[in-house]
PDB file of C-alpha atoms in Angstrom:
ATOM      1  CA  MET A   1      -5.004  65.823  -0.538  1.00 93.00           C
ATOM      2  CA  THR A   2      -6.671  63.879  -3.344  1.00 97.00           C
ATOM      3  CA  ILE A   3      -7.332  65.944  -6.468  1.00 97.00           C
ATOM      4  CA  LEU A   4      -9.234  63.349  -8.446  1.00 97.00           C
ATOM      5  CA  GLU A   5      -9.793  59.660  -8.926  1.00 98.00           C
ATOM      6  CA  THR A   6      -9.823  57.662 -12.147  1.00 98.00           C
ATOM      7  CA  LYS A   7     -10.822  54.057 -12.674  1.00 98.00           C
ATOM      8  CA  ARG A   8      -7.336  52.810 -11.741  1.00 98.00           C
ATOM      9  CA  THR A   9      -5.644  55.720  -9.967  1.00 98.00           C
ATOM     10  CA  LEU A  10      -5.733  58.341  -7.265  1.00 98.00           C
ATOM     11  CA  VAL A  11      -4.179  61.698  -8.141  1.00 98.00           C
ATOM     12  CA  ARG A  12      -2.998  63.663  -5.121  1.00 98.00           C
ATOM     13  CA  HIS A  13      -0.738  66.400  -3.818  1.00 98.00           C
ATOM     14  CA  GLY A  14       2.837  65.393  -3.254  1.00 98.00           C
ATOM     15  CA  THR A  15       4.429  65.497   0.202  1.00 98.00           C
ATOM     16  CA  HIS A  16       7.909  64.954   1.622  1.00 98.00           C
ATOM     17  CA  ASN A  17       6.889  61.321   2.152  1.00 98.00           C
ATOM     18  CA  ASP A  18       7.096  60.963  -1.643  1.00 98.00           C
ATOM     19  CA  ALA A  19      10.832  61.691  -1.707  1.00 98.00           C
ATOM     20  CA  PRO A  20      11.898  58.051  -2.350  1.00 98.00           C
ATOM     21  CA  PHE A  21       9.466  57.806  -5.269  1.00 98.00           C
ATOM     22  CA  ILE A  22      10.538  61.170  -6.707  1.00 98.00           C
ATOM     23  CA  MET A  23      14.182  60.108  -6.506  1.00 98.00           C
ATOM     24  CA  GLN A  24      13.335  56.879  -8.358  1.00 97.00           C
ATOM     25  CA  LEU A  25      11.189  58.504 -11.072  1.00 98.00           C
ATOM     26  CA  LEU A  26      13.558  61.393 -11.807  1.00 97.00           C
ATOM     27  CA  ASN A  27      16.431  58.960 -12.312  1.00 97.00           C
ATOM     28  CA  GLU A  28      14.681  56.654 -14.765  1.00 96.00           C
ATOM     29  CA  PRO A  29      16.226  56.676 -18.260  1.00 95.00           C
ATOM     30  CA  GLY A  30      13.040  58.019 -19.896  1.00 93.00           C
ATOM     31  CA  TRP A  31      12.869  60.975 -17.527  1.00 94.00           C
ATOM     32  CA  ILE A  32      16.529  61.831 -18.031  1.00 94.00           C
ATOM     33  CA  ARG A  33      16.297  61.448 -21.821  1.00 92.00           C
ATOM     34  CA  PHE A  34      13.116  63.415 -22.456  1.00 91.00           C
ATOM     35  CA  ILE A  35      12.776  65.730 -19.459  1.00 92.00           C
ATOM     36  CA  GLY A  36      16.334  66.119 -18.229  1.00 89.00           C
ATOM     37  CA  ASP A  37      18.672  65.179 -15.412  1.00 91.00           C
ATOM     38  CA  ARG A  38      17.601  67.082 -12.296  1.00 94.00           C
ATOM     39  CA  ASN A  39      20.522  65.777 -10.195  1.00 94.00           C
ATOM     40  CA  ILE A  40      18.220  64.191  -7.633  1.00 97.00           C
ATOM     41  CA  HIS A  41      20.501  61.586  -6.078  1.00 96.00           C
ATOM     42  CA  ASP A  42      19.483  61.601  -2.425  1.00 98.00           C
ATOM     43  CA  LEU A  43      16.351  62.091  -0.342  1.00 98.00           C
ATOM     44  CA  ASP A  44      17.257  65.656   0.636  1.00 98.00           C
ATOM     45  CA  ALA A  45      17.458  66.641  -3.037  1.00 98.00           C
ATOM     46  CA  ALA A  46      14.142  64.883  -3.689  1.00 98.00           C
ATOM     47  CA  ARG A  47      12.493  66.780  -0.821  1.00 98.00           C
ATOM     48  CA  LYS A  48      13.900  70.055  -2.190  1.00 98.00           C
ATOM     49  CA  PHE A  49      12.437  69.184  -5.618  1.00 98.00           C
ATOM     50  CA  ILE A  50       9.077  68.544  -3.941  1.00 98.00           C
ATOM     51  CA  ASP A  51       9.304  71.921  -2.166  1.00 98.00           C
ATOM     52  CA  ASP A  52      10.464  73.874  -5.221  1.00 97.00           C
ATOM     53  CA  ARG A  53       8.403  72.256  -7.965  1.00 96.00           C
ATOM     54  CA  LEU A  54       5.287  70.783  -6.354  1.00 98.00           C
ATOM     55  CA  LEU A  55       4.441  72.483  -3.060  1.00 98.00           C
ATOM     56  CA  SER A  56       5.399  75.987  -4.187  1.00 98.00           C
ATOM     57  CA  SER A  57       3.201  75.647  -7.282  1.00 98.00           C
ATOM     58  CA  TYR A  58       0.204  74.492  -5.234  1.00 98.00           C
ATOM     59  CA  LEU A  59       0.593  77.604  -3.065  1.00 97.00           C
ATOM     60  CA  LYS A  60       1.366  80.089  -5.835  1.00 97.00           C
ATOM     61  CA  HIS A  61      -1.000  78.875  -8.578  1.00 97.00           C
ATOM     62  CA  GLY A  62      -3.503  76.554  -6.886  1.00 97.00           C
ATOM     63  CA  PHE A  63      -2.329  73.675  -9.081  1.00 98.00           C
ATOM     64  CA  GLY A  64       0.844  71.818  -9.956  1.00 98.00           C
ATOM     65  CA  LEU A  65       2.272  68.407 -10.615  1.00 98.00           C
ATOM     66  CA  TYR A  66       0.571  65.631  -8.680  1.00 98.00           C
ATOM     67  CA  ILE A  67       1.533  62.152  -7.553  1.00 98.00           C
ATOM     68  CA  VAL A  68      -0.325  59.340  -9.340  1.00 98.00           C
ATOM     69  CA  ASP A  69      -1.004  56.289  -7.183  1.00 98.00           C
ATOM     70  CA  GLU A  70      -2.201  52.987  -8.617  1.00 98.00           C
ATOM     71  CA  LYS A  71      -5.293  51.879  -6.683  1.00 98.00           C
ATOM     72  CA  ALA A  72      -4.660  48.152  -7.037  1.00 97.00           C
ATOM     73  CA  SER A  73      -1.164  48.208  -5.539  1.00 97.00           C
ATOM     74  CA  GLY A  74      -1.237  51.449  -3.565  1.00 97.00           C
ATOM     75  CA  CYS A  75       2.107  52.301  -5.163  1.00 97.00           C
ATOM     76  CA  SER A  76       3.054  55.613  -6.738  1.00 98.00           C
ATOM     77  CA  ILE A  77       3.465  55.172 -10.487  1.00 98.00           C
ATOM     78  CA  GLY A  78       3.806  58.675 -11.885  1.00 98.00           C
ATOM     79  CA  LEU A  79       3.713  62.431 -11.796  1.00 98.00           C
ATOM     80  CA  CYS A  80       1.084  64.325 -13.756  1.00 98.00           C
ATOM     81  CA  GLY A  81      -0.386  67.792 -13.602  1.00 98.00           C
ATOM     82  CA  PHE A  82      -0.041  71.389 -14.655  1.00 98.00           C
ATOM     83  CA  VAL A  83       2.928  73.744 -14.812  1.00 97.00           C
ATOM     84  CA  LYS A  84       2.711  77.501 -15.296  1.00 97.00           C
ATOM     85  CA  ARG A  85       5.717  78.629 -17.318  1.00 96.00           C
ATOM     86  CA  ASP A  86       6.831  82.199 -17.973  1.00 94.00           C
ATOM     87  CA  THR A  87       7.119  81.387 -21.674  1.00 96.00           C
ATOM     88  CA  LEU A  88       3.459  80.320 -22.057  1.00 97.00           C
ATOM     89  CA  ASP A  89       0.304  82.309 -21.351  1.00 96.00           C
ATOM     90  CA  ALA A  90      -1.612  79.248 -20.100  1.00 97.00           C
ATOM     91  CA  PRO A  91      -0.632  76.177 -18.058  1.00 98.00           C
ATOM     92  CA  ASP A  92       0.812  73.101 -19.722  1.00 98.00           C
ATOM     93  CA  ILE A  93       0.078  69.517 -18.834  1.00 98.00           C
ATOM     94  CA  GLY A  94       3.005  67.321 -17.967  1.00 96.00           C
ATOM     95  CA  TYR A  95       3.180  63.614 -17.274  1.00 96.00           C
ATOM     96  CA  ALA A  96       5.714  60.943 -16.453  1.00 96.00           C
ATOM     97  CA  ILE A  97       4.900  57.336 -15.666  1.00 97.00           C
ATOM     98  CA  THR A  98       7.389  54.832 -14.260  1.00 97.00           C
ATOM     99  CA  GLU A  99       8.898  52.588 -16.895  1.00 95.00           C
ATOM    100  CA  SER A 100       7.406  49.510 -15.221  1.00 96.00           C
ATOM    101  CA  HIS A 101       3.963  50.973 -16.060  1.00 96.00           C
ATOM    102  CA  TYR A 102       4.668  52.119 -19.627  1.00 94.00           C
ATOM    103  CA  GLY A 103       2.190  51.079 -22.294  1.00 94.00           C
ATOM    104  CA  MET A 104      -0.688  50.429 -19.893  1.00 97.00           C
ATOM    105  CA  GLY A 105      -2.685  53.582 -20.651  1.00 97.00           C
ATOM    106  CA  TYR A 106      -2.047  55.317 -17.327  1.00 98.00           C
ATOM    107  CA  ALA A 107      -0.718  58.569 -18.848  1.00 97.00           C
ATOM    108  CA  PHE A 108      -3.784  58.818 -21.111  1.00 98.00           C
ATOM    109  CA  GLU A 109      -6.222  57.938 -18.323  1.00 98.00           C
ATOM    110  CA  VAL A 110      -4.833  60.448 -15.839  1.00 98.00           C
ATOM    111  CA  SER A 111      -4.133  63.213 -18.372  1.00 98.00           C
ATOM    112  CA  THR A 112      -7.684  62.979 -19.745  1.00 98.00           C
ATOM    113  CA  ALA A 113      -9.110  63.368 -16.238  1.00 98.00           C
ATOM    114  CA  LEU A 114      -6.732  66.221 -15.438  1.00 98.00           C
ATOM    115  CA  ILE A 115      -7.573  68.110 -18.632  1.00 98.00           C
ATOM    116  CA  ASP A 116     -11.260  67.894 -17.678  1.00 98.00           C
ATOM    117  CA  TYR A 117     -10.355  69.031 -14.147  1.00 98.00           C
ATOM    118  CA  GLY A 118      -8.338  71.935 -15.555  1.00 98.00           C
ATOM    119  CA  HIS A 119     -11.192  73.119 -17.741  1.00 97.00           C
ATOM    120  CA  ASP A 120     -14.115  72.381 -15.389  1.00 97.00           C
ATOM    121  CA  THR A 121     -12.668  73.046 -11.930  1.00 97.00           C
ATOM    122  CA  LEU A 122      -9.679  75.325 -12.430  1.00 97.00           C
ATOM    123  CA  GLY A 123     -11.318  77.312 -15.242  1.00 97.00           C
ATOM    124  CA  PHE A 124      -8.538  76.959 -17.812  1.00 98.00           C
ATOM    125  CA  ASP A 125      -9.723  78.038 -21.259  1.00 97.00           C
ATOM    126  CA  ARG A 126      -6.554  76.644 -22.850  1.00 97.00           C
ATOM    127  CA  ILE A 127      -4.071  73.970 -21.859  1.00 98.00           C
ATOM    128  CA  PHE A 128      -0.717  73.520 -23.558  1.00 98.00           C
ATOM    129  CA  GLY A 129       1.323  70.367 -23.898  1.00 98.00           C
ATOM    130  CA  TYR A 130       4.792  70.035 -25.361  1.00 97.00           C
ATOM    131  CA  THR A 131       7.473  67.502 -26.048  1.00 96.00           C
ATOM    132  CA  LEU A 132      10.772  67.058 -27.790  1.00 95.00           C
ATOM    133  CA  PRO A 133      10.300  66.123 -31.462  1.00 96.00           C
ATOM    134  CA  GLU A 134      12.014  62.742 -30.965  1.00 95.00           C
ATOM    135  CA  ASN A 135       9.616  61.713 -28.174  1.00 96.00           C
ATOM    136  CA  THR A 136       7.223  59.924 -30.514  1.00 95.00           C
ATOM    137  CA  VAL A 137       5.235  58.312 -27.682  1.00 94.00           C
ATOM    138  CA  SER A 138       4.477  61.722 -26.166  1.00 96.00           C
ATOM    139  CA  LEU A 139       3.643  63.204 -29.588  1.00 97.00           C
ATOM    140  CA  LYS A 140       1.048  60.452 -30.079  1.00 97.00           C
ATOM    141  CA  LEU A 141      -0.338  60.922 -26.581  1.00 97.00           C
ATOM    142  CA  LEU A 142      -0.800  64.676 -27.008  1.00 98.00           C
ATOM    143  CA  ALA A 143      -2.732  64.067 -30.228  1.00 97.00           C
ATOM    144  CA  LYS A 144      -4.814  61.301 -28.602  1.00 97.00           C
ATOM    145  CA  LEU A 145      -5.656  63.723 -25.774  1.00 98.00           C
ATOM    146  CA  GLY A 146      -7.129  66.102 -28.339  1.00 97.00           C
ATOM    147  CA  LEU A 147      -4.384  68.714 -28.305  1.00 98.00           C
ATOM    148  CA  THR A 148      -3.496  70.204 -31.675  1.00 98.00           C
ATOM    149  CA  TYR A 149      -0.071  71.258 -32.878  1.00 98.00           C
ATOM    150  CA  GLU A 150       0.422  75.004 -32.607  1.00 97.00           C
ATOM    151  CA  ARG A 151       4.105  75.769 -33.205  1.00 97.00           C
ATOM    152  CA  ASP A 152       7.715  74.904 -32.454  1.00 98.00           C
ATOM    153  CA  GLN A 153       9.071  76.774 -29.434  1.00 97.00           C
ATOM    154  CA  ASP A 154      11.937  76.802 -26.954  1.00 96.00           C
ATOM    155  CA  VAL A 155       9.497  76.454 -24.056  1.00 96.00           C
ATOM    156  CA  ASN A 156      12.113  76.329 -21.295  1.00 92.00           C
ATOM    157  CA  ASN A 157      14.630  78.829 -22.714  1.00 91.00           C
ATOM    158  CA  SER A 158      17.064  75.910 -22.813  1.00 91.00           C
ATOM    159  CA  GLY A 159      17.997  75.933 -26.479  1.00 92.00           C
ATOM    160  CA  GLU A 160      15.805  72.867 -27.118  1.00 93.00           C
ATOM    161  CA  ILE A 161      13.032  73.406 -29.626  1.00 96.00           C
ATOM    162  CA  CYS A 162       9.878  71.529 -28.668  1.00 96.00           C
ATOM    163  CA  LYS A 163       6.619  70.747 -30.430  1.00 97.00           C
ATOM    164  CA  LEU A 164       3.923  72.831 -28.702  1.00 98.00           C
ATOM    165  CA  PHE A 165       0.305  71.693 -28.698  1.00 98.00           C
ATOM    166  CA  VAL A 166      -2.844  73.306 -27.305  1.00 98.00           C
ATOM    167  CA  LYS A 167      -6.349  72.283 -26.279  1.00 97.00           C
ATOM    168  CA  VAL A 168      -9.035  74.936 -26.101  1.00 95.00           C
ATOM    169  CA  ALA A 169     -12.041  74.464 -23.804  1.00 86.00           C
TER     170      ALA A 169
END
């Protein structure tokens, strides 16, 4: 199911057919460094990730992380969407673009459209975003998206203190 379309992308629900892409994305060095190793090393593990992290969120919350497809190639190039965490009282926006598409503006393009979708369609009055302090690219992107720094927080109860940003509708 397509959620939205931008100039260069289609943003849609993930399915089990996305398992090869999920396995690729979650094993890229940038994902492992800044998001963490999810131990997704085969298609069964990728399908379980899709069930546990994408499909269950769509059912429980009516939103989640979505697959980003590049229109020109028809290839999946990223994961972007909203996560509802127990440690935050509003959803946060998350994004990851394949390294072969870094620096092309895809994360900004899709995140901008999703923030509008979150406010206008899903009715979010606030949207969080967070990143590790050393992820300077993500820090710049959150600011460019219009989110403002709110506080440092261990968002995932993992012992890692992140920079937490917020955008109010």
